[in-house]
């Protein structure tokens, strides 16, 4: 079993975040939701990933990161980074 979690960076009022959150939560995958407005370190991490912008949703899976990714892109990253998370 992996300790890896999908890091889901979001902020309140973000429609794209809400749209991505639905399939993420329904997937049963381990997701850590991180509100960038409540965590300055998280906001800084998003800026590092998103070329200096606080663009959300930003998702990290192991060594992979995506800015406003589709659920299919996240699922592909899980298959590559932590396929054991898909085994249930």
Short mmCIF file of C-alpha atoms in Angstrom, two decimals:
data_model
loop_
_atom_site.label_atom_id
_atom_site.label_comp_id
_atom_site.label_asym_id
_atom_site.label_seq_id
_atom_site.Cartn_x
_atom_site.Cartn_y
_atom_site.Cartn_z
CA UNK A 1 0.00 0.00 0.00
CA UNK A 2 1.30 3.42 -0.93
CA UNK A 3 1.39 6.43 1.37
CA UNK A 4 1.11 8.65 -1.70
CA UNK A 5 -1.86 10.98 -1.84
CA UNK A 6 -3.09 13.12 -4.67
CA UNK A 7 -2.43 16.74 -3.66
CA UNK A 8 -5.38 18.83 -4.82
CA UNK A 9 -4.68 22.57 -4.50
CA UNK A 10 -7.82 24.69 -4.70
CA UNK A 11 -9.44 27.89 -3.44
CA UNK A 12 -13.01 28.83 -2.53
CA UNK A 13 -15.20 30.07 -5.37
CA UNK A 14 -13.19 28.30 -8.08
CA UNK A 15 -15.61 26.65 -10.49
CA UNK A 16 -12.86 24.63 -12.16
CA UNK A 17 -11.85 23.31 -8.73
CA UNK A 18 -15.44 22.28 -7.95
CA UNK A 19 -15.78 20.56 -11.33
CA UNK A 20 -12.58 18.56 -10.82
CA UNK A 21 -13.31 17.79 -7.17
CA UNK A 22 -16.45 15.80 -8.07
CA UNK A 23 -14.73 13.01 -10.06
CA UNK A 24 -11.73 13.05 -7.71
CA UNK A 25 -13.91 12.41 -4.67
CA UNK A 26 -16.02 9.83 -6.52
CA UNK A 27 -12.88 7.95 -7.62
CA UNK A 28 -12.09 6.66 -4.14
CA UNK A 29 -8.46 7.68 -4.60
CA UNK A 30 -6.66 9.21 -1.60
CA UNK A 31 -6.88 12.97 -2.04
CA UNK A 32 -5.44 15.68 0.18
CA UNK A 33 -7.37 18.90 -0.39
CA UNK A 34 -5.27 22.02 0.21
CA UNK A 35 -6.85 25.48 0.23
CA UNK A 36 -4.19 27.91 -1.04
CA UNK A 37 -5.94 30.85 0.64
CA UNK A 38 -5.45 29.21 4.05
CA UNK A 39 -1.92 27.92 3.52
CA UNK A 40 0.79 30.36 2.31
CA UNK A 41 3.21 27.48 1.71
CA UNK A 42 0.66 25.79 -0.53
CA UNK A 43 0.15 29.01 -2.49
CA UNK A 44 3.93 29.23 -2.93
CA UNK A 45 4.06 25.65 -4.17
CA UNK A 46 1.33 26.35 -6.72
CA UNK A 47 3.26 29.43 -7.92
CA UNK A 48 6.36 27.24 -8.39
CA UNK A 49 4.38 24.76 -10.48
CA UNK A 50 2.28 27.31 -12.41
CA UNK A 51 5.01 29.67 -13.62
CA UNK A 52 4.51 32.21 -10.84
CA UNK A 53 0.71 32.15 -10.94
CA UNK A 54 -1.72 30.93 -8.31
CA UNK A 55 -3.69 28.95 -10.88
CA UNK A 56 -5.98 26.32 -9.42
CA UNK A 57 -6.83 23.57 -9.51
CA UNK A 58 -3.26 22.39 -9.42
CA UNK A 59 -2.71 18.71 -8.75
CA UNK A 60 0.41 16.81 -7.74
CA UNK A 61 0.81 13.04 -7.98
CA UNK A 62 4.30 11.91 -7.03
CA UNK A 63 6.70 13.59 -9.48
CA UNK A 64 3.88 14.71 -11.80
CA UNK A 65 2.04 18.01 -11.53
CA UNK A 66 -0.76 19.50 -13.57
CA UNK A 67 -2.33 22.93 -13.73
CA UNK A 68 -6.09 22.70 -14.33
CA UNK A 69 -5.76 19.06 -15.39
CA UNK A 70 -8.58 16.82 -16.49
CA UNK A 71 -9.51 13.83 -14.35
CA UNK A 72 -8.21 11.60 -17.17
CA UNK A 73 -4.79 13.29 -16.91
CA UNK A 74 -4.75 12.72 -13.15
CA UNK A 75 -5.77 9.09 -13.58
CA UNK A 76 -2.94 8.61 -16.12
CA UNK A 77 -0.48 10.16 -13.66
CA UNK A 78 -1.68 7.81 -10.92
CA UNK A 79 -1.22 4.84 -13.28
CA UNK A 80 2.38 5.91 -13.85
CA UNK A 81 3.33 7.27 -10.41
CA UNK A 82 1.38 5.00 -8.05
CA UNK A 83 -0.59 2.27 -9.85
CA UNK A 84 -1.22 0.52 -6.54
CA UNK A 85 -3.70 3.31 -5.69
CA UNK A 86 -5.96 2.03 -8.48
CA UNK A 87 -6.00 -1.50 -7.09
CA UNK A 88 -8.98 -1.89 -4.84
#
